[in-house]
mmCIF file of C-alpha atoms in Angstrom:
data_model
loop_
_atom_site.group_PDB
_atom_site.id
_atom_site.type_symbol
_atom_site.label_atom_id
_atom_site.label_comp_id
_atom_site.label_asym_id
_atom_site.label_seq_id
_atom_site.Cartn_x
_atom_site.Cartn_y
_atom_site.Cartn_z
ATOM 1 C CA UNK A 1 -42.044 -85.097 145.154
ATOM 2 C CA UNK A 2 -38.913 -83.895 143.885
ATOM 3 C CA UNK A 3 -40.786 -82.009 140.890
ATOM 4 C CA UNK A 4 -43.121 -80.436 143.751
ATOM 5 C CA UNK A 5 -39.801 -78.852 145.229
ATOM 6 C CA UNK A 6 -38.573 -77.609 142.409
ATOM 7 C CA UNK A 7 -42.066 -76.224 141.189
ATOM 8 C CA UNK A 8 -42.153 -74.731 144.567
ATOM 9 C CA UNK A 9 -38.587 -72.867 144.515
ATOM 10 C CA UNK A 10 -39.329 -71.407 141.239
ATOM 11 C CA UNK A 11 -42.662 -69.608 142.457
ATOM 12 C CA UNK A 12 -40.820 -68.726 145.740
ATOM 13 C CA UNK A 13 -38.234 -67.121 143.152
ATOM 14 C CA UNK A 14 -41.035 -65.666 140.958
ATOM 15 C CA UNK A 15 -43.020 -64.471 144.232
ATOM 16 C CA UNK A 16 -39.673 -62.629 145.447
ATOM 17 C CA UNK A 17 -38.676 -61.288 142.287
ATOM 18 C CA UNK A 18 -41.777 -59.724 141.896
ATOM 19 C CA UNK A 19 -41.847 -58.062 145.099
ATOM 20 C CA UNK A 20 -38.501 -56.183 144.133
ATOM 21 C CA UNK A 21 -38.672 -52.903 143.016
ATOM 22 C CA UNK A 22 -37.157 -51.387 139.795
ATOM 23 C CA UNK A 23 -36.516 -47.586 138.182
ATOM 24 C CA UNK A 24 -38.275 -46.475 134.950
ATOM 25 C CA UNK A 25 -36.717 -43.689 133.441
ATOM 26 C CA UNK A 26 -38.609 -41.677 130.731
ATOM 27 C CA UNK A 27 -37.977 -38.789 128.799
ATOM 28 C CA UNK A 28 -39.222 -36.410 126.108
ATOM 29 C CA UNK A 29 -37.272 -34.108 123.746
ATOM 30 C CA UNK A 30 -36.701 -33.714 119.697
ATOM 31 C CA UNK A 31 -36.240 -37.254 119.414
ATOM 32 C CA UNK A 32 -39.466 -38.205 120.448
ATOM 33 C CA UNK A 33 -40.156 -40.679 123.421
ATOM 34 C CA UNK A 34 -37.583 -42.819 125.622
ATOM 35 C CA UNK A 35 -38.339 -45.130 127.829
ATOM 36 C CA UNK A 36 -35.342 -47.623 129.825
ATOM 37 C CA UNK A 37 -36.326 -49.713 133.026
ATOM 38 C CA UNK A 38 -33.376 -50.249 135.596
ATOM 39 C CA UNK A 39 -32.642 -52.659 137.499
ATOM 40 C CA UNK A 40 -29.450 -52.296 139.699
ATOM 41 C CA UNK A 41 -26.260 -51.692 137.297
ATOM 42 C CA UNK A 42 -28.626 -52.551 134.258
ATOM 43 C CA UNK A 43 -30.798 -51.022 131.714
ATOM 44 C CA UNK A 44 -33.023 -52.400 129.122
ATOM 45 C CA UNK A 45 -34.975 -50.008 126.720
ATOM 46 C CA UNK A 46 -38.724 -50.228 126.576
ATOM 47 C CA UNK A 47 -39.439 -47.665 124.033
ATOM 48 C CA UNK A 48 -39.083 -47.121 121.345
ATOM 49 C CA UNK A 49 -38.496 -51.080 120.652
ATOM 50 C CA UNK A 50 -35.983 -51.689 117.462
ATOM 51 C CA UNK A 51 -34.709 -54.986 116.323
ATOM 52 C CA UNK A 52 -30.496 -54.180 115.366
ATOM 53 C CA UNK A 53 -28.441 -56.153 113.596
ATOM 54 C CA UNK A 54 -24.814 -57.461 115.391
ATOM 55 C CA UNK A 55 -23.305 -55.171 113.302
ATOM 56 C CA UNK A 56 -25.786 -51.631 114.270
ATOM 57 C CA UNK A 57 -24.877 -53.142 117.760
ATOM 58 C CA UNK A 58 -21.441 -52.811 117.539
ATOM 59 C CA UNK A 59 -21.084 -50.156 115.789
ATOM 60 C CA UNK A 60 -23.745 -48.226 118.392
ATOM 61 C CA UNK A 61 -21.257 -49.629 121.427
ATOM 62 C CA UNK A 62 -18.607 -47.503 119.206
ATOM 63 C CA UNK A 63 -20.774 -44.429 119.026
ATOM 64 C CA UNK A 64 -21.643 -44.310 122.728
ATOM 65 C CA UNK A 65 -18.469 -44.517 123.479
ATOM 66 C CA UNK A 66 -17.242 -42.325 121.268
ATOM 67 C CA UNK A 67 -19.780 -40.034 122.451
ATOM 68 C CA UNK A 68 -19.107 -40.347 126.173
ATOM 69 C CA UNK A 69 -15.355 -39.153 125.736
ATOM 70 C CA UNK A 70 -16.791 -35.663 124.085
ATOM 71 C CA UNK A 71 -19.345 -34.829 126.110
ATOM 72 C CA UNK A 72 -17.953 -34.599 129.318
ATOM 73 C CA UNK A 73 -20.694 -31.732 130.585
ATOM 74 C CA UNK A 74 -24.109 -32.739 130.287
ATOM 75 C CA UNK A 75 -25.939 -30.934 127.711
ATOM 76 C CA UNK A 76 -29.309 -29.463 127.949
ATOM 77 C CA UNK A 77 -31.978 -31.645 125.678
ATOM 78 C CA UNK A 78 -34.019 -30.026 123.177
ATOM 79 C CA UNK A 79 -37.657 -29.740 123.770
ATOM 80 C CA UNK A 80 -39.862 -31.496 121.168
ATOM 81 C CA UNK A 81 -43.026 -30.465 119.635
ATOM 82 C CA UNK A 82 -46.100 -30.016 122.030
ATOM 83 C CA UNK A 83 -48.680 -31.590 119.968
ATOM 84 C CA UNK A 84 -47.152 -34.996 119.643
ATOM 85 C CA UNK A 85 -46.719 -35.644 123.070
ATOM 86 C CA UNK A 86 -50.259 -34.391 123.568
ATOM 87 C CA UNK A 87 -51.424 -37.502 121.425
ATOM 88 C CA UNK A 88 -50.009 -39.470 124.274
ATOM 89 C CA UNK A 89 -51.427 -38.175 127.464
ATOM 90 C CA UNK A 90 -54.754 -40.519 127.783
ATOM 91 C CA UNK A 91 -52.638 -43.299 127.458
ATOM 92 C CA UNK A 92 -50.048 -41.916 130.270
ATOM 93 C CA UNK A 93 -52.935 -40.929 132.360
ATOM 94 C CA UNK A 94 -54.697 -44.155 132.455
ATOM 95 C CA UNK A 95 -51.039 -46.142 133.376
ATOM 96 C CA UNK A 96 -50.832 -43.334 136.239
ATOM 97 C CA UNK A 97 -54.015 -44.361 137.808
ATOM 98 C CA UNK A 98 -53.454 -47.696 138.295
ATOM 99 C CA UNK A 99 -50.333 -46.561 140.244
ATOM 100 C CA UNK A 100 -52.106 -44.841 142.810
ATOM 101 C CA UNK A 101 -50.289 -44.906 146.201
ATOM 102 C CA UNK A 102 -47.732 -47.162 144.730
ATOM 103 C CA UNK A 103 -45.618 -45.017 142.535
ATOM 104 C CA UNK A 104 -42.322 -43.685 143.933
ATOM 105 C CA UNK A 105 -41.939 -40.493 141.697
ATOM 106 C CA UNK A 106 -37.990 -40.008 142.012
ATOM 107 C CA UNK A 107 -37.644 -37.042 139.546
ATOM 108 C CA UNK A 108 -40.133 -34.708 137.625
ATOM 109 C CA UNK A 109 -39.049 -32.819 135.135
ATOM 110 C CA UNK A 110 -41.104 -30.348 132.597
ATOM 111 C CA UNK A 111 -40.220 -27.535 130.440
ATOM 112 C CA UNK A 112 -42.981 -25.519 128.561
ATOM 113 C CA UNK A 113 -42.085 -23.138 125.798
ATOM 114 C CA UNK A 114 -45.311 -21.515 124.657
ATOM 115 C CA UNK A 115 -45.132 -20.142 120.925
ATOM 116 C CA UNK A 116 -47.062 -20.004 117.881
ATOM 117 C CA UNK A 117 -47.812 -17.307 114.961
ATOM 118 C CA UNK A 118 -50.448 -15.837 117.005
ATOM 119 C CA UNK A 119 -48.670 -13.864 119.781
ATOM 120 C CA UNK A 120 -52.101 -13.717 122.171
ATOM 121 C CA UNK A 121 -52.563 -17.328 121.989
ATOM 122 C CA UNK A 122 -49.219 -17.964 122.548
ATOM 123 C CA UNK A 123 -49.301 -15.431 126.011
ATOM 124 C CA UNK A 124 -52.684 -17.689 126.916
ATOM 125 C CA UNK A 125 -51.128 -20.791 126.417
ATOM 126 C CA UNK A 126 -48.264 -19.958 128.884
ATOM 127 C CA UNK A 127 -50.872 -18.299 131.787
ATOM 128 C CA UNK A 128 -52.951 -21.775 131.367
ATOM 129 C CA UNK A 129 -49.680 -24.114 131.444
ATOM 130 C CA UNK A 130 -48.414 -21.783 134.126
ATOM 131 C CA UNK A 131 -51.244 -22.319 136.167
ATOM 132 C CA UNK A 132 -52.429 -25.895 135.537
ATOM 133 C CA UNK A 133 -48.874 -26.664 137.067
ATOM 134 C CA UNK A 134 -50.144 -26.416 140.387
ATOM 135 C CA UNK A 135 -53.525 -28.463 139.604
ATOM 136 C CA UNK A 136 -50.642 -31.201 138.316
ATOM 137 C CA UNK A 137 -48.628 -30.779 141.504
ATOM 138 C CA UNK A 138 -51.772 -31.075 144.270
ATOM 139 C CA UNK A 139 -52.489 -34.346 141.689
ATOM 140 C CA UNK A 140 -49.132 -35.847 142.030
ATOM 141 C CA UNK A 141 -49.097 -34.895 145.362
ATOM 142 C CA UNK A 142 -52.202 -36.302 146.454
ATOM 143 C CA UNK A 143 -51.596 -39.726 144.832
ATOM 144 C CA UNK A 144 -47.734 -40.280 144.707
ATOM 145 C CA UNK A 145 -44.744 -39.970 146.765
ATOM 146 C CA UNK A 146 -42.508 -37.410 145.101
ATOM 147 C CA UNK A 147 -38.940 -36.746 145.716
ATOM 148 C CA UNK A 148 -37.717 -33.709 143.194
ATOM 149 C CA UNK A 149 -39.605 -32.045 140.626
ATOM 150 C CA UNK A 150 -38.817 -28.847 138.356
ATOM 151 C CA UNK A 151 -41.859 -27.589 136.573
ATOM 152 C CA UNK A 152 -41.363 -24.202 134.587
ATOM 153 C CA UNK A 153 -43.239 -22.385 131.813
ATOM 154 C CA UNK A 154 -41.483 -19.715 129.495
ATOM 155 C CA UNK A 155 -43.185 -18.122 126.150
ATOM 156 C CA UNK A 156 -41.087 -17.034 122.859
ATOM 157 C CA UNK A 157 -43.172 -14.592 120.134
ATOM 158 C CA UNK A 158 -40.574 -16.071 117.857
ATOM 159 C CA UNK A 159 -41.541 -19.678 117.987
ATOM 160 C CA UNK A 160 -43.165 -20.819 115.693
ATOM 161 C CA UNK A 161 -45.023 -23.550 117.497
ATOM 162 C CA UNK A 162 -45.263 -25.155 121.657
ATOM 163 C CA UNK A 163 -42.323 -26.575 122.940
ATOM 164 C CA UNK A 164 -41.958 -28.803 125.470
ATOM 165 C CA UNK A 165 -39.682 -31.230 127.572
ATOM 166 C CA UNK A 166 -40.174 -33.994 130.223
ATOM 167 C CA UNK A 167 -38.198 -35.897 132.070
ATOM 168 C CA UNK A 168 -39.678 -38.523 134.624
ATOM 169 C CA UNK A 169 -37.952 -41.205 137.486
ATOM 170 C CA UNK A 170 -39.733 -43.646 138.571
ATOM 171 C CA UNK A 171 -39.717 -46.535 140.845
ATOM 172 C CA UNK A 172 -41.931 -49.257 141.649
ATOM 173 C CA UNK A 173 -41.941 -53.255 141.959
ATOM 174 C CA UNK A 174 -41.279 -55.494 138.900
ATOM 175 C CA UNK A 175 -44.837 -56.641 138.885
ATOM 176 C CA UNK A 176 -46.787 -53.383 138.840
ATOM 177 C CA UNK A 177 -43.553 -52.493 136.124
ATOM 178 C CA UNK A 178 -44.647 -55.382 133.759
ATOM 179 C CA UNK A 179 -48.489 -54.946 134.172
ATOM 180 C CA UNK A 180 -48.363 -51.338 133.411
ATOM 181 C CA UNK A 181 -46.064 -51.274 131.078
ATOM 182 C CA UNK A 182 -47.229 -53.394 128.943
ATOM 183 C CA UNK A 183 -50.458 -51.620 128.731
ATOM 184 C CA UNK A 184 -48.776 -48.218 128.426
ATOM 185 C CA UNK A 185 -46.680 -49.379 125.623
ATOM 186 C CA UNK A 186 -49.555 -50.946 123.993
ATOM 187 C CA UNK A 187 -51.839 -48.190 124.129
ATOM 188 C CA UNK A 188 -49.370 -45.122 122.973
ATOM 189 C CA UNK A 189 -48.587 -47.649 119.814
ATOM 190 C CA UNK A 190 -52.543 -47.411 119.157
ATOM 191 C CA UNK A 191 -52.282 -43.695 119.832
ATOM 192 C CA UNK A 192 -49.397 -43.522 117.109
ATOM 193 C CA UNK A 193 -50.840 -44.991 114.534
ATOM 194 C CA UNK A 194 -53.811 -43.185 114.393
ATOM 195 C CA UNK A 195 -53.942 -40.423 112.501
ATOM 196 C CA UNK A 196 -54.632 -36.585 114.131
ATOM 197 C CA UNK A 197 -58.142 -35.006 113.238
ATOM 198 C CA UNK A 198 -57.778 -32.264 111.228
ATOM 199 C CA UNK A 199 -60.605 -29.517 111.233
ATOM 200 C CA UNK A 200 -61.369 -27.889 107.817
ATOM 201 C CA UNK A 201 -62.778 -24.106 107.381
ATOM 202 C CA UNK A 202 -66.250 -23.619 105.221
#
């Protein structure tokens, strides 16, 4: 009996826990992909996952501290290159649809720098990023609950390839968090390793 009651307050727990909702923060620059979920006062990084020793620990509490006494005024990321986060996007699409109605989007953030060695291109690019922003905003808008979003496109002849930045705030309960997730992080770790197809002129 007893072992019933206990069984029984630890699914209640699970069942409630579950049911609360949590932030996912992600974000895309130079330094490739971030991910950190949020939970109240807490953060715990989903991506990229690295084992660190006590000592990296401590000395990467001394850094970010370090860090947080110079730079008093946020600074402005840098973009990172187009094509790489391109590699990612079936992955991110698929963990989008199974969010459908459920998804809280709390910020949206993208910055496209079109740019390449062929100025034309480079002009088409930013037209077609220009204007698929408003296909991705009826999207978003059609599926999700959105709260802020900044969506710009810019070109620069001098660049030698795309840019681009992203910045996304999410929030949804812990369960849809750990289901999607999982598969998310799974998937863009297949996506990683292979290898990009490269086309070769006869």
């Amino acid at each position: 009996m007893t072992f019933l009651i206990v069984l029984g307050c630890i699914l209640a727990f699970l069942a409630i826990l579950s049911l609360l909702r949590i932030g996912v923060s992600a974000e895309y620059a130079d330094t490739g992909i971030k991910a950190k979920a949020h939970v109240g006062p807490f953060s715990l990084t989903l991506y990229p996952v690295k084992k660190k020793t006590e000592k990296e620990k401590k000395k990467k509490r001394q850094e970010d501290k370090e860090k947080k006494k110079r730079q008093k005024a946020e600074e402005k990321p840098k973009p990172g290159v187009f094509e790489e986060l391109k590699a990612q996007l079936p992955a991110i699409k698929t963990a989008f649809s199974r969010l459908k109605r459920k998804l809280l989007i709390k910020e949206l953030t993208i910055y496209y720098l079109a740019g390449g060695e062929d100025p034309a291109q480079a002009a088409l690019s930013f037209g077609g990023v220009s204007a698929g922003y408003g296909i991705i905003t009826a999207f978003l808008e059609n599926n999700f609950r959105i709260k802020k979003r900044d969506l710009r496109a810019n070109v620069d002849f001098n660049a030698e390839k795309p840019y681009i930045y992203v910045k996304l705030k999410l929030s949804l309960a812990v369960w849809e968090a750990v289901y999607v997730g999982f598969n998310l992080l799974m998937s863009m770790a297949k996506a990683k390793k292979v290898p990009a197809k490269s086309t070769v002129g006869v």
